[in-house]
């Protein structure tokens, strides 16, 4: 996200923390998406049975 990096003036000192936070957010979003993708067919299978 270049817009988020441009919002903060000193990007150099906090680059490691921001990168770790963005990586954690990306991992959380991927986990959430995977859980939804796994739960939707399971719910459809349970309701259709």
mmCIF file of N, CA and C in Angstrom:
data_model
loop_
_atom_site.group_PDB
_atom_site.id
_atom_site.type_symbol
_atom_site.label_atom_id
_atom_site.label_comp_id
_atom_site.label_asym_id
_atom_site.label_seq_id
_atom_site.Cartn_x
_atom_site.Cartn_y
_atom_site.Cartn_z
ATOM 1 N N UNK A 1 0.846 -1.196 0.000
ATOM 2 C CA UNK A 1 0.000 0.000 0.000
ATOM 3 C C UNK A 1 0.886 1.253 0.000
ATOM 4 N N UNK A 2 1.110 1.862 -1.129
ATOM 5 C CA UNK A 2 1.956 3.069 -1.155
ATOM 6 C C UNK A 2 1.304 4.245 -0.449
ATOM 7 N N UNK A 3 -0.029 4.283 -0.438
ATOM 8 C CA UNK A 3 -0.724 5.404 0.207
ATOM 9 C C UNK A 3 -0.476 5.375 1.715
ATOM 10 N N UNK A 4 -0.488 4.183 2.317
ATOM 11 C CA UNK A 4 -0.254 4.089 3.755
ATOM 12 C C UNK A 4 1.180 4.475 4.088
ATOM 13 N N UNK A 5 2.124 4.100 3.228
ATOM 14 C CA UNK A 5 3.520 4.467 3.488
ATOM 15 C C UNK A 5 3.726 5.968 3.323
ATOM 16 N N UNK A 6 2.970 6.591 2.404
ATOM 17 C CA UNK A 6 3.144 8.011 2.164
ATOM 18 C C UNK A 6 2.489 8.835 3.264
ATOM 19 N N UNK A 7 1.524 8.259 3.988
ATOM 20 C CA UNK A 7 0.816 9.030 5.018
ATOM 21 C C UNK A 7 1.769 9.422 6.154
ATOM 22 N N UNK A 8 2.680 8.508 6.550
ATOM 23 C CA UNK A 8 3.628 8.830 7.624
ATOM 24 C C UNK A 8 4.847 9.544 7.071
ATOM 25 N N UNK A 9 5.269 10.629 7.737
ATOM 26 C CA UNK A 9 6.430 11.382 7.234
ATOM 27 C C UNK A 9 7.731 10.586 7.418
ATOM 28 N N UNK A 10 8.103 10.200 8.668
ATOM 29 C CA UNK A 10 9.333 9.407 8.812
ATOM 30 C C UNK A 10 9.038 7.923 8.635
ATOM 31 N N UNK A 11 9.282 7.407 7.449
ATOM 32 C CA UNK A 11 8.995 5.995 7.181
ATOM 33 C C UNK A 11 10.185 5.124 7.576
ATOM 34 N N UNK A 12 11.377 5.700 7.597
ATOM 35 C CA UNK A 12 12.595 4.914 7.852
ATOM 36 C C UNK A 12 12.623 4.249 9.231
ATOM 37 N N UNK A 13 12.394 4.981 10.346
ATOM 38 C CA UNK A 13 12.571 4.347 11.662
ATOM 39 C C UNK A 13 11.535 3.258 11.930
ATOM 40 N N UNK A 14 10.290 3.468 11.458
ATOM 41 C CA UNK A 14 9.226 2.520 11.794
ATOM 42 C C UNK A 14 8.953 1.552 10.656
ATOM 43 N N UNK A 15 9.866 1.427 9.715
ATOM 44 C CA UNK A 15 9.602 0.587 8.546
ATOM 45 C C UNK A 15 9.459 -0.884 8.958
ATOM 46 N N UNK A 16 10.290 -1.330 9.928
ATOM 47 C CA UNK A 16 10.235 -2.735 10.325
ATOM 48 C C UNK A 16 8.915 -3.052 11.023
ATOM 49 N N UNK A 17 8.481 -2.188 11.961
ATOM 50 C CA UNK A 17 7.228 -2.435 12.665
ATOM 51 C C UNK A 17 6.037 -2.356 11.731
ATOM 52 N N UNK A 18 6.058 -1.387 10.815
ATOM 53 C CA UNK A 18 4.942 -1.245 9.880
ATOM 54 C C UNK A 18 4.886 -2.452 8.949
ATOM 55 N N UNK A 19 6.069 -2.914 8.521
ATOM 56 C CA UNK A 19 6.074 -4.074 7.626
ATOM 57 C C UNK A 19 5.566 -5.305 8.364
ATOM 58 N N UNK A 20 5.966 -5.456 9.635
ATOM 59 C CA UNK A 20 5.494 -6.607 10.405
ATOM 60 C C UNK A 20 3.990 -6.515 10.633
ATOM 61 N N UNK A 21 3.494 -5.292 10.891
ATOM 62 C CA UNK A 21 2.064 -5.122 11.116
ATOM 63 C C UNK A 21 1.284 -5.421 9.837
ATOM 64 N N UNK A 22 1.796 -4.966 8.690
ATOM 65 C CA UNK A 22 1.106 -5.228 7.428
ATOM 66 C C UNK A 22 1.142 -6.722 7.105
ATOM 67 N N UNK A 23 2.270 -7.370 7.424
ATOM 68 C CA UNK A 23 2.372 -8.806 7.181
ATOM 69 C C UNK A 23 1.390 -9.562 8.068
ATOM 70 N N UNK A 24 1.274 -9.138 9.333
ATOM 71 C CA UNK A 24 0.322 -9.779 10.238
ATOM 72 C C UNK A 24 -1.102 -9.567 9.749
ATOM 73 N N UNK A 25 -1.394 -8.343 9.259
ATOM 74 C CA UNK A 25 -2.742 -8.071 8.748
ATOM 75 C C UNK A 25 -3.023 -8.920 7.515
ATOM 76 N N UNK A 26 -2.010 -9.082 6.655
ATOM 77 C CA UNK A 26 -2.210 -9.902 5.454
ATOM 78 C C UNK A 26 -2.433 -11.359 5.837
ATOM 79 N N UNK A 27 -1.675 -11.857 6.833
ATOM 80 C CA UNK A 27 -1.851 -13.234 7.288
ATOM 81 C C UNK A 27 -3.233 -13.420 7.907
ATOM 82 N N UNK A 28 -3.700 -12.410 8.674
ATOM 83 C CA UNK A 28 -5.019 -12.498 9.294
ATOM 84 C C UNK A 28 -6.107 -12.510 8.236
ATOM 85 N N UNK A 29 -5.955 -11.662 7.204
ATOM 86 C CA UNK A 29 -6.956 -11.632 6.137
ATOM 87 C C UNK A 29 -6.951 -12.947 5.367
ATOM 88 N N UNK A 30 -5.761 -13.514 5.134
ATOM 89 C CA UNK A 30 -5.684 -14.788 4.422
ATOM 90 C C UNK A 30 -6.324 -15.901 5.250
ATOM 91 N N UNK A 31 -6.085 -15.893 6.566
ATOM 92 C CA UNK A 31 -6.684 -16.897 7.443
ATOM 93 C C UNK A 31 -8.204 -16.752 7.472
ATOM 94 N N UNK A 32 -8.688 -15.492 7.520
ATOM 95 C CA UNK A 32 -10.124 -15.252 7.532
ATOM 96 C C UNK A 32 -10.752 -15.721 6.224
ATOM 97 N N UNK A 33 -10.096 -15.419 5.107
ATOM 98 C CA UNK A 33 -10.621 -15.830 3.807
ATOM 99 C C UNK A 33 -10.634 -17.350 3.693
ATOM 100 N N UNK A 34 -9.576 -17.995 4.178
ATOM 101 C CA UNK A 34 -9.511 -19.456 4.114
ATOM 102 C C UNK A 34 -10.592 -20.083 4.985
ATOM 103 N N UNK A 35 -10.835 -19.492 6.165
ATOM 104 C CA UNK A 35 -11.864 -20.038 7.051
ATOM 105 C C UNK A 35 -13.246 -19.884 6.427
ATOM 106 N N UNK A 36 -13.499 -18.743 5.782
ATOM 107 C CA UNK A 36 -14.796 -18.536 5.122
ATOM 108 C C UNK A 36 -14.954 -19.513 3.967
ATOM 109 N N UNK A 37 -13.890 -19.681 3.174
ATOM 110 C CA UNK A 37 -13.953 -20.596 2.029
ATOM 111 C C UNK A 37 -14.149 -22.034 2.504
ATOM 112 N N UNK A 38 -13.608 -22.363 3.685
ATOM 113 C CA UNK A 38 -13.766 -23.721 4.202
ATOM 114 C C UNK A 38 -15.136 -23.911 4.851
ATOM 115 N N UNK A 39 -15.671 -22.840 5.462
ATOM 116 C CA UNK A 39 -16.938 -22.980 6.180
ATOM 117 C C UNK A 39 -18.146 -22.936 5.251
ATOM 118 N N UNK A 40 -18.038 -22.215 4.135
ATOM 119 C CA UNK A 40 -19.201 -22.098 3.244
ATOM 120 C C UNK A 40 -19.596 -23.453 2.653
ATOM 121 N N UNK A 41 -18.672 -24.228 2.041
ATOM 122 C CA UNK A 41 -19.090 -25.542 1.526
ATOM 123 C C UNK A 41 -19.523 -26.490 2.642
ATOM 124 N N UNK A 42 -18.912 -26.358 3.823
ATOM 125 C CA UNK A 42 -19.303 -27.212 4.943
ATOM 126 C C UNK A 42 -20.738 -26.904 5.362
ATOM 127 N N UNK A 43 -21.068 -25.618 5.455
ATOM 128 C CA UNK A 43 -22.438 -25.239 5.803
ATOM 129 C C UNK A 43 -23.430 -25.670 4.741
ATOM 130 N N UNK A 44 -23.054 -25.543 3.481
ATOM 131 C CA UNK A 44 -23.945 -25.977 2.393
ATOM 132 C C UNK A 44 -24.155 -27.484 2.459
ATOM 133 N N UNK A 45 -23.088 -28.228 2.764
ATOM 134 C CA UNK A 45 -23.199 -29.684 2.850
ATOM 135 C C UNK A 45 -24.077 -30.094 4.029
ATOM 136 N N UNK A 46 -23.911 -29.403 5.168
ATOM 137 C CA UNK A 46 -24.698 -29.756 6.349
ATOM 138 C C UNK A 46 -26.164 -29.395 6.157
ATOM 139 N N UNK A 47 -26.436 -28.269 5.491
ATOM 140 C CA UNK A 47 -27.835 -27.859 5.319
ATOM 141 C C UNK A 47 -28.518 -28.686 4.238
ATOM 142 N N UNK A 48 -27.766 -29.133 3.234
ATOM 143 C CA UNK A 48 -28.389 -29.882 2.136
ATOM 144 C C UNK A 48 -28.583 -31.344 2.507
ATOM 145 N N UNK A 49 -27.933 -31.810 3.576
ATOM 146 C CA UNK A 49 -28.025 -33.225 3.915
ATOM 147 C C UNK A 49 -29.381 -33.570 4.503
#
